[in-house]
Structure formats: structure tokens, C-alpha cells
Amino acid sequence: MENERIVVTRQPPGQALAILESAGSVWMWTEDRPIERQVLFDQITTATGLYTMLTDHVDEALLKCAPDLRVVSQMAVGVDNIDLAACRNRGIKVGHTPDVLTETTADLAWGLLIAAARRFGEGTRDVAAGRWGDWDPNYLIGQDIHGSTVGIIGFGRIGRAVARRAVGFGMSVLYTQRRPVDLSDPQPSFVPLNELLERSDHVIVAAPLSTETHHLISTNELRLMKPTATLVNIGRGPLVDSAALHHALTSGEIFAAGLDVTDPEPIAPDHPLVTTPNCFITPHLGSSTIRTRQAMAELAARNLVAGLRGLALEAPVIA
Ligand code: NAP
Ligand code: GLV
Ligand code: GLV
């Protein structure tokens, strides 16, 4: 066990490091930015465990340089940055951090929906620029959330947590994904994607990124949405076609967008989506509360240690 060598690509919060150090020697990238790829390539050569962030690309090229690697543990639930097939082929276990971030991320989805549909972005910009004039009955008129129909694309842990919150707003919920879930309650209703887009007053994307979901929402899908509808994306940026979204927002095909994830990410300040007033963007803050980030970091650390010890991972993607 003392021979374990763990590479950590970014300083994790909480007790994660102490947990990792209980299993072997730890090398950590300590700079306040993602690890340089060449540094990761240099460090990975003797690593038995790798603790990753969603900004790291764990691909065949990297794994080739890591003959001793047995476990990759990601401090995130989404693992689209990891080549899972390549890990599987090499017998490498992969862990992630589901559940502990579900409620926190669902909270943010609602924040985005309300902010976008009620035009918080334009409002705060006006206040900062001294454009807040006298109360005006026609100023920054938005769309109602309460009593409307929300369509959730990707009805997994986060999608369902988003749906639970809709009850308080007196909303109807539609959802879509590949397989309907077995719910005894008739609410929410499973519908095909196109029907969801047509019927929903607001749409929230909470699916993972895969080859199947890349640009799941593009020109045709946006055209199906109501002109009064808001699109929220808290999954991954490339689920939504940025150029098509920009067109839909500026041509009035949809009312507004609320994005926590973008394509590209980070997004430049002069990107058309950033400068579009009815697009409200937060910088990938879904899981970012003190308690949740700590829970994610520690779960990822426990996953890595368990994997190195030959025990079952608490939250495996590849067991
Ligand atoms: P999850 O429990 O696995 O739920 C994902 C759901 O998406 C599943 O129910 C799945 O159902 C559905 N899905 C998969 N492929 C689909 C497709 N082709 N079309 C429609 N639906 C599809 O995952 P989760 O914990 O809720 O997390 C979801 C994603 O949110 C993560 O993968 C991550 O990318 C993102 N996330 C973002 C943040 C943030 O900070 N913004 C935070 C946490 C997570 P089927 O398999 O039946 O299709
Ligand atoms: C964050 O985006 C995650 O996937 O955990
Ligand atoms: C608005 O502030 C109102 O009182 O209607």
C-alpha cells in the first residue's frame, strides 16, 4: 500500500488530501488553474491513482503513459472528459461524485430559470450602469414561472430534484430521456423530446454529455419551443448548439436562456451569447457551495482509496 502514488490535478477542499495521504504518497498540482497537460503526462508515468477535475482530459494518449494506473477518481458527477472505453479496456476503475451535489445543482437550475425568465441580467446591468429610472409599468417585462409547465430533459438525479422544486411553484412537469422511469404518481409525464419542446413553457436540460446528446438542442429543437419559453442548461455546454441558441435568442424564437455551462467553456466576454441581453450565464457554479464541494472532494478521495485497496468504490462509474 505504501507504494501507491496518487496524482491530484487540483487542490481539493475539505479533508480530501488527508484521506488520500492515508493510502500512499500524493503529488498535487498546486497552481490556481487546471494542470498543464505536459505536467500531467510527466507525473502520470508512475501513478497508481489519479484524482481528476472535469477540466482534465483523460484519454488514450494519457493512459498509454500510465502503465501502473488502477483508479481514476473524478471530483464531479459528469465524466464526459474521461474516455471510459479506454479505461475499461485497461482494467482501470473510475469513480465520480453523484448524489452529494444533486440538490445544490437543482437549486442553481431554478436560480437560472428565474433569473433568465425574469430578466435579472438586464436589470442588474441597468442598475450598475445608472439606467434604473423611475418605476415603469412596461420595464423589463418577463415571463411567469409559477403555474407554468416545465420540461426537463434528462430525468436523473438532478432532473428529478429540479422537478421536486416545481411543486412549490404550482407547475406541471414533463420530462424526456431514453427510458421512462417507473413512477406510480401520474405526474410528471414522460413525453418524446419534440412534444416536450412544444408543450413546455420552460425547458431545463440536465442530461449528461455523450455522442448521443451532443447538440441535442439545435436549430430544429429551438424552433419547436414557444417564443415565450426559457431554455436552461445545467448539463454540459455542448448539449446545446451555441450558434443556434444565439440565433433563437436574437430572432425571438425563444424568450431567454439561462446557462451554467457553455460551449466553449470558459466563454469569452465578447462571445455573442455573453453579449446577448436575454442570455443569463453563470460560470459553471452548479455544485459550488462550501458543503457540497467538500462532500464531492471527500467522496472522490474515498473512491480513490477504496479502488487502490481493491475494495468496492462508493460511487463507481466503472467498478
Ligand atoms: P443521472 O442521474 O445519470 O441523470 C442523467 C439522466 O439523463 C438520466 O436519467 C438519463 O436517462 C438521461 N439521459 C441520458 N442520455 C440521454 C439522452 N440521450 N437523451 C435524454 N436524456 C438522456 O446524472 P445526474 O447526476 O442527474 O447529472 C446529470 C448531468 O448534469 C451530469 O452528467 C453533468 O454533466 C451535469 N452536472 C452539471 C453540474 C453543474 O455544475 N452545472 C453539476 C452536476 C452535474 P436515460 O439513460 O434513460 O436516457
Ligand atoms: C459538474 O459539472 C459535475 O459534473 O459534477
Ligand atoms: C410593485 O412594487 C407594486 O407594489 O406593485
PDB file of N, CA and C and ligand atoms in Angstrom, residues 54 77-80 96 98-99 101-102 105 108 153-160 176-181 205-210 212-213 216 233-236 239 260-261 284-288 293, ligand 1:
ATOM      1  N   LEU A  54     -13.070  18.043 -13.874  1.00  0.00           N
ATOM      2  CA  LEU A  54     -13.731  17.920 -15.184  1.00  0.00           C
ATOM      3  C   LEU A  54     -12.982  18.666 -16.288  1.00  0.00           C
ATOM      4  N   VAL A  77     -19.699  14.709 -11.013  1.00  0.00           N
ATOM      5  CA  VAL A  77     -20.552  13.581 -11.389  1.00  0.00           C
ATOM      6  C   VAL A  77     -20.421  13.282 -12.884  1.00  0.00           C
ATOM      7  N   GLY A  78     -20.338  14.331 -13.703  1.00  0.00           N
ATOM      8  CA  GLY A  78     -20.194  14.143 -15.148  1.00  0.00           C
ATOM      9  C   GLY A  78     -18.777  13.678 -15.469  1.00  0.00           C
ATOM     10  N   VAL A  79     -18.671  12.682 -16.328  1.00  0.00           N
ATOM     11  CA  VAL A  79     -17.355  12.114 -16.641  1.00  0.00           C
ATOM     12  C   VAL A  79     -17.098  12.111 -18.151  1.00  0.00           C
ATOM     13  N   ASP A  80     -17.705  13.089 -18.852  1.00  0.00           N
ATOM     14  CA  ASP A  80     -17.539  13.146 -20.307  1.00  0.00           C
ATOM     15  C   ASP A  80     -16.117  13.494 -20.726  1.00  0.00           C
ATOM     16  N   HIS A  96     -16.857   8.653  -9.444  1.00  0.00           N
ATOM     17  CA  HIS A  96     -17.339  10.032  -9.588  1.00  0.00           C
ATOM     18  C   HIS A  96     -18.140  10.422  -8.348  1.00  0.00           C
ATOM     19  N   PRO A  98     -21.768  11.359  -7.621  1.00  0.00           N
ATOM     20  CA  PRO A  98     -23.206  11.587  -7.740  1.00  0.00           C
ATOM     21  C   PRO A  98     -23.839  11.878  -6.375  1.00  0.00           C
ATOM     22  N   ASP A  99     -25.088  12.241  -6.371  1.00  0.00           N
ATOM     23  CA  ASP A  99     -25.924  12.414  -5.175  1.00  0.00           C
ATOM     24  C   ASP A  99     -25.528  13.597  -4.289  1.00  0.00           C
ATOM     25  N   LEU A 101     -24.115  16.238  -4.851  1.00  0.00           N
ATOM     26  CA  LEU A 101     -24.275  17.567  -5.458  1.00  0.00           C
ATOM     27  C   LEU A 101     -25.652  17.786  -6.080  1.00  0.00           C
ATOM     28  N   THR A 102     -26.500  16.779  -5.985  1.00  0.00           N
ATOM     29  CA  THR A 102     -27.783  16.836  -6.696  1.00  0.00           C
ATOM     30  C   THR A 102     -28.639  18.033  -6.291  1.00  0.00           C
ATOM     31  N   THR A 105     -27.153  21.500  -7.151  1.00  0.00           N
ATOM     32  CA  THR A 105     -27.214  21.805  -8.583  1.00  0.00           C
ATOM     33  C   THR A 105     -28.648  22.110  -9.007  1.00  0.00           C
ATOM     34  N   LEU A 108     -29.484  25.628  -8.229  1.00  0.00           N
ATOM     35  CA  LEU A 108     -28.938  26.568  -9.210  1.00  0.00           C
ATOM     36  C   LEU A 108     -29.778  26.602 -10.483  1.00  0.00           C
ATOM     37  N   ILE A 153     -35.239  17.765 -19.548  1.00  0.00           N
ATOM     38  CA  ILE A 153     -34.561  16.827 -20.448  1.00  0.00           C
ATOM     39  C   ILE A 153     -33.433  16.164 -19.666  1.00  0.00           C
ATOM     40  N   GLY A 154     -33.577  14.870 -19.419  1.00  0.00           N
ATOM     41  CA  GLY A 154     -32.625  14.153 -18.563  1.00  0.00           C
ATOM     42  C   GLY A 154     -33.210  14.094 -17.165  1.00  0.00           C
ATOM     43  N   PHE A 155     -33.990  13.049 -16.911  1.00  0.00           N
ATOM     44  CA  PHE A 155     -34.726  12.969 -15.646  1.00  0.00           C
ATOM     45  C   PHE A 155     -34.022  12.007 -14.699  1.00  0.00           C
ATOM     46  N   GLY A 156     -32.769  12.344 -14.409  1.00  0.00           N
ATOM     47  CA  GLY A 156     -31.987  11.524 -13.483  1.00  0.00           C
ATOM     48  C   GLY A 156     -32.017  12.138 -12.098  1.00  0.00           C
ATOM     49  N   ARG A 157     -30.890  12.012 -11.400  1.00  0.00           N
ATOM     50  CA  ARG A 157     -30.840  12.535 -10.026  1.00  0.00           C
ATOM     51  C   ARG A 157     -31.161  14.024  -9.996  1.00  0.00           C
ATOM     52  N   ILE A 158     -30.463  14.803 -10.834  1.00  0.00           N
ATOM     53  CA  ILE A 158     -30.654  16.256 -10.799  1.00  0.00           C
ATOM     54  C   ILE A 158     -32.002  16.635 -11.416  1.00  0.00           C
ATOM     55  N   GLY A 159     -32.346  16.016 -12.536  1.00  0.00           N
ATOM     56  CA  GLY A 159     -33.623  16.322 -13.184  1.00  0.00           C
ATOM     57  C   GLY A 159     -34.794  16.120 -12.234  1.00  0.00           C
ATOM     58  N   ARG A 160     -34.748  15.047 -11.466  1.00  0.00           N
ATOM     59  CA  ARG A 160     -35.855  14.789 -10.526  1.00  0.00           C
ATOM     60  C   ARG A 160     -35.851  15.772  -9.358  1.00  0.00           C
ATOM     61  N   THR A 176     -38.281  14.093 -20.479  1.00  0.00           N
ATOM     62  CA  THR A 176     -37.907  13.141 -21.517  1.00  0.00           C
ATOM     63  C   THR A 176     -36.508  12.613 -21.246  1.00  0.00           C
ATOM     64  N   GLN A 177     -36.277  11.407 -21.654  1.00  0.00           N
ATOM     65  CA  GLN A 177     -34.966  10.770 -21.667  1.00  0.00           C
ATOM     66  C   GLN A 177     -35.130   9.482 -22.455  1.00  0.00           C
ATOM     67  N   ARG A 178     -34.115   8.620 -22.502  1.00  0.00           N
ATOM     68  CA  ARG A 178     -34.255   7.442 -23.359  1.00  0.00           C
ATOM     69  C   ARG A 178     -35.284   6.452 -22.820  1.00  0.00           C
ATOM     70  N   ARG A 179     -35.260   6.237 -21.512  1.00  0.00           N
ATOM     71  CA  ARG A 179     -36.208   5.282 -20.912  1.00  0.00           C
ATOM     72  C   ARG A 179     -37.093   5.992 -19.893  1.00  0.00           C
ATOM     73  N   PRO A 180     -38.419   5.811 -19.975  1.00  0.00           N
ATOM     74  CA  PRO A 180     -39.270   6.403 -18.942  1.00  0.00           C
ATOM     75  C   PRO A 180     -38.960   5.772 -17.591  1.00  0.00           C
ATOM     76  N   VAL A 181     -39.093   6.561 -16.538  1.00  0.00           N
ATOM     77  CA  VAL A 181     -38.885   5.974 -15.207  1.00  0.00           C
ATOM     78  C   VAL A 181     -40.216   5.461 -14.688  1.00  0.00           C
ATOM     79  N   VAL A 205     -32.345  21.550 -19.273  1.00  0.00           N
ATOM     80  CA  VAL A 205     -31.531  20.433 -19.745  1.00  0.00           C
ATOM     81  C   VAL A 205     -30.631  19.955 -18.599  1.00  0.00           C
ATOM     82  N   ALA A 206     -30.783  18.671 -18.237  1.00  0.00           N
ATOM     83  CA  ALA A 206     -29.998  18.104 -17.130  1.00  0.00           C
ATOM     84  C   ALA A 206     -29.486  16.716 -17.497  1.00  0.00           C
ATOM     85  N   ALA A 207     -29.144  16.556 -18.773  1.00  0.00           N
ATOM     86  CA  ALA A 207     -28.636  15.264 -19.254  1.00  0.00           C
ATOM     87  C   ALA A 207     -27.107  15.295 -19.270  1.00  0.00           C
ATOM     88  N   PRO A 208     -26.478  14.130 -19.297  1.00  0.00           N
ATOM     89  CA  PRO A 208     -25.016  14.104 -19.433  1.00  0.00           C
ATOM     90  C   PRO A 208     -24.614  14.340 -20.891  1.00  0.00           C
ATOM     91  N   LEU A 209     -23.370  14.751 -21.102  1.00  0.00           N
ATOM     92  CA  LEU A 209     -22.860  14.900 -22.464  1.00  0.00           C
ATOM     93  C   LEU A 209     -22.343  13.549 -22.952  1.00  0.00           C
ATOM     94  N   SER A 210     -22.785  13.174 -24.154  1.00  0.00           N
ATOM     95  CA  SER A 210     -22.300  11.943 -24.782  1.00  0.00           C
ATOM     96  C   SER A 210     -22.347  12.179 -26.288  1.00  0.00           C
ATOM     97  N   GLU A 212     -24.353  10.893 -28.167  1.00  0.00           N
ATOM     98  CA  GLU A 212     -25.788  10.955 -28.455  1.00  0.00           C
ATOM     99  C   GLU A 212     -26.415  12.305 -28.092  1.00  0.00           C
ATOM    100  N   THR A 213     -25.899  12.958 -27.070  1.00  0.00           N
ATOM    101  CA  THR A 213     -26.537  14.205 -26.608  1.00  0.00           C
ATOM    102  C   THR A 213     -25.826  15.460 -27.114  1.00  0.00           C
ATOM    103  N   LEU A 216     -27.934  18.184 -28.719  1.00  0.00           N
ATOM    104  CA  LEU A 216     -29.297  17.662 -28.560  1.00  0.00           C
ATOM    105  C   LEU A 216     -30.311  18.779 -28.835  1.00  0.00           C
ATOM    106  N   ASN A 233     -29.675  25.418 -19.310  1.00  0.00           N
ATOM    107  CA  ASN A 233     -28.753  24.280 -19.454  1.00  0.00           C
ATOM    108  C   ASN A 233     -27.840  24.205 -18.242  1.00  0.00           C
ATOM    109  N   ILE A 234     -27.985  23.112 -17.485  1.00  0.00           N
ATOM    110  CA  ILE A 234     -27.060  22.892 -16.364  1.00  0.00           C
ATOM    111  C   ILE A 234     -26.298  21.572 -16.558  1.00  0.00           C
ATOM    112  N   GLY A 235     -26.422  20.969 -17.762  1.00  0.00           N
ATOM    113  CA  GLY A 235     -25.742  19.695 -18.019  1.00  0.00           C
ATOM    114  C   GLY A 235     -24.289  19.926 -18.409  1.00  0.00           C
ATOM    115  N   ARG A 236     -24.072  20.067 -19.707  1.00  0.00           N
ATOM    116  CA  ARG A 236     -22.755  20.414 -20.246  1.00  0.00           C
ATOM    117  C   ARG A 236     -22.987  21.302 -21.459  1.00  0.00           C
ATOM    118  N   LEU A 239     -24.299  20.224 -25.092  1.00  0.00           N
ATOM    119  CA  LEU A 239     -25.659  19.698 -25.269  1.00  0.00           C
ATOM    120  C   LEU A 239     -26.481  20.664 -26.115  1.00  0.00           C
ATOM    121  N   ASP A 260     -25.525  27.535 -17.167  1.00  0.00           N
ATOM    122  CA  ASP A 260     -24.445  27.377 -16.186  1.00  0.00           C
ATOM    123  C   ASP A 260     -23.229  26.746 -16.845  1.00  0.00           C
ATOM    124  N   VAL A 261     -23.460  26.207 -18.027  1.00  0.00           N
ATOM    125  CA  VAL A 261     -22.399  25.547 -18.786  1.00  0.00           C
ATOM    126  C   VAL A 261     -22.490  26.075 -20.215  1.00  0.00           C
ATOM    127  N   HIS A 284     -20.380  27.936 -14.494  1.00  0.00           N
ATOM    128  CA  HIS A 284     -20.323  26.544 -14.018  1.00  0.00           C
ATOM    129  C   HIS A 284     -20.295  26.479 -12.480  1.00  0.00           C
ATOM    130  N   LEU A 285     -21.361  27.010 -11.895  1.00  0.00           N
ATOM    131  CA  LEU A 285     -21.446  27.107 -10.424  1.00  0.00           C
ATOM    132  C   LEU A 285     -22.354  26.049  -9.808  1.00  0.00           C
ATOM    133  N   GLY A 286     -22.853  25.112 -10.642  1.00  0.00           N
ATOM    134  CA  GLY A 286     -23.874  24.164 -10.195  1.00  0.00           C
ATOM    135  C   GLY A 286     -23.673  23.586  -8.808  1.00  0.00           C
ATOM    136  N   SER A 287     -22.496  23.055  -8.553  1.00  0.00           N
ATOM    137  CA  SER A 287     -22.261  22.362  -7.275  1.00  0.00           C
ATOM    138  C   SER A 287     -21.513  23.226  -6.272  1.00  0.00           C
ATOM    139  N   SER A 288     -21.370  24.526  -6.577  1.00  0.00           N
ATOM    140  CA  SER A 288     -20.418  25.317  -5.794  1.00  0.00           C
ATOM    141  C   SER A 288     -20.984  25.928  -4.527  1.00  0.00           C
ATOM    142  N   ARG A 293     -19.081  21.121  -2.218  1.00  0.00           N
ATOM    143  CA  ARG A 293     -17.748  20.916  -2.782  1.00  0.00           C
ATOM    144  C   ARG A 293     -16.884  20.051  -1.847  1.00  0.00           C
TER     145      ARG A 293
HETATM  146  P1  NAP B   1     -28.004  10.988 -13.921  1.00  0.00           P
HETATM  147  O1  NAP B   1     -28.669  10.681 -12.623  1.00  0.00           O
HETATM  148  O2  NAP B   1     -27.215   9.938 -14.605  1.00  0.00           O
HETATM  149  O3  NAP B   1     -29.136  11.563 -14.898  1.00  0.00           O
HETATM  150  C1  NAP B   1     -28.926  11.787 -16.230  1.00  0.00           C
HETATM  151  C2  NAP B   1     -30.230  11.495 -16.956  1.00  0.00           C
HETATM  152  O4  NAP B   1     -30.052  11.860 -18.325  1.00  0.00           O
HETATM  153  C3  NAP B   1     -30.618  10.032 -16.908  1.00  0.00           C
HETATM  154  O5  NAP B   1     -31.866   9.895 -16.273  1.00  0.00           O
HETATM  155  C4  NAP B   1     -30.632   9.591 -18.360  1.00  0.00           C
HETATM  156  O6  NAP B   1     -31.747   8.755 -18.637  1.00  0.00           O
HETATM  157  C5  NAP B   1     -30.732  10.912 -19.123  1.00  0.00           C
HETATM  158  N1  NAP B   1     -30.136  10.795 -20.445  1.00  0.00           N
HETATM  159  C6  NAP B   1     -29.023  10.125 -20.805  1.00  0.00           C
HETATM  160  N2  NAP B   1     -28.858  10.168 -22.122  1.00  0.00           N
HETATM  161  C7  NAP B   1     -29.901  10.872 -22.612  1.00  0.00           C
HETATM  162  C8  NAP B   1     -30.300  11.223 -23.930  1.00  0.00           C
HETATM  163  N3  NAP B   1     -29.626  10.786 -24.990  1.00  0.00           N
HETATM  164  N4  NAP B   1     -31.417  11.981 -24.074  1.00  0.00           N
HETATM  165  C9  NAP B   1     -32.125  12.365 -22.990  1.00  0.00           C
HETATM  166  N5  NAP B   1     -31.802  12.031 -21.722  1.00  0.00           N
HETATM  167  C10 NAP B   1     -30.702  11.297 -21.554  1.00  0.00           C
HETATM  168  O7  NAP B   1     -26.995  12.225 -13.747  1.00  0.00           O
HETATM  169  P2  NAP B   1     -27.148  13.486 -12.772  1.00  0.00           P
HETATM  170  O8  NAP B   1     -26.449  13.206 -11.502  1.00  0.00           O
HETATM  171  O9  NAP B   1     -28.557  13.929 -12.731  1.00  0.00           O
HETATM  172  O10 NAP B   1     -26.250  14.533 -13.594  1.00  0.00           O
HETATM  173  C11 NAP B   1     -26.591  14.871 -14.920  1.00  0.00           C
HETATM  174  C12 NAP B   1     -25.518  15.716 -15.562  1.00  0.00           C
HETATM  175  O11 NAP B   1     -25.528  17.028 -15.025  1.00  0.00           O
HETATM  176  C13 NAP B   1     -24.078  15.244 -15.339  1.00  0.00           C
HETATM  177  O12 NAP B   1     -23.704  14.250 -16.264  1.00  0.00           O
HETATM  178  C14 NAP B   1     -23.273  16.513 -15.521  1.00  0.00           C
HETATM  179  O13 NAP B   1     -22.837  16.638 -16.859  1.00  0.00           O
HETATM  180  C15 NAP B   1     -24.257  17.612 -15.211  1.00  0.00           C
HETATM  181  N6  NAP B   1     -23.924  18.347 -13.970  1.00  0.00           N
HETATM  182  C16 NAP B   1     -23.646  19.665 -14.067  1.00  0.00           C
HETATM  183  C17 NAP B   1     -23.383  20.374 -12.930  1.00  0.00           C
HETATM  184  C18 NAP B   1     -23.074  21.842 -12.988  1.00  0.00           C
HETATM  185  O14 NAP B   1     -22.276  22.306 -12.203  1.00  0.00           O
HETATM  186  N7  NAP B   1     -23.693  22.589 -13.875  1.00  0.00           N
HETATM  187  C19 NAP B   1     -23.372  19.745 -11.676  1.00  0.00           C
HETATM  188  C20 NAP B   1     -23.642  18.395 -11.630  1.00  0.00           C
HETATM  189  C21 NAP B   1     -23.928  17.703 -12.788  1.00  0.00           C
HETATM  190  P3  NAP B   1     -31.693   7.650 -19.819  1.00  0.00           P
HETATM  191  O15 NAP B   1     -30.426   6.903 -19.607  1.00  0.00           O
HETATM  192  O16 NAP B   1     -32.936   6.850 -19.646  1.00  0.00           O
HETATM  193  O17 NAP B   1     -31.694   8.421 -21.113  1.00  0.00           O
END
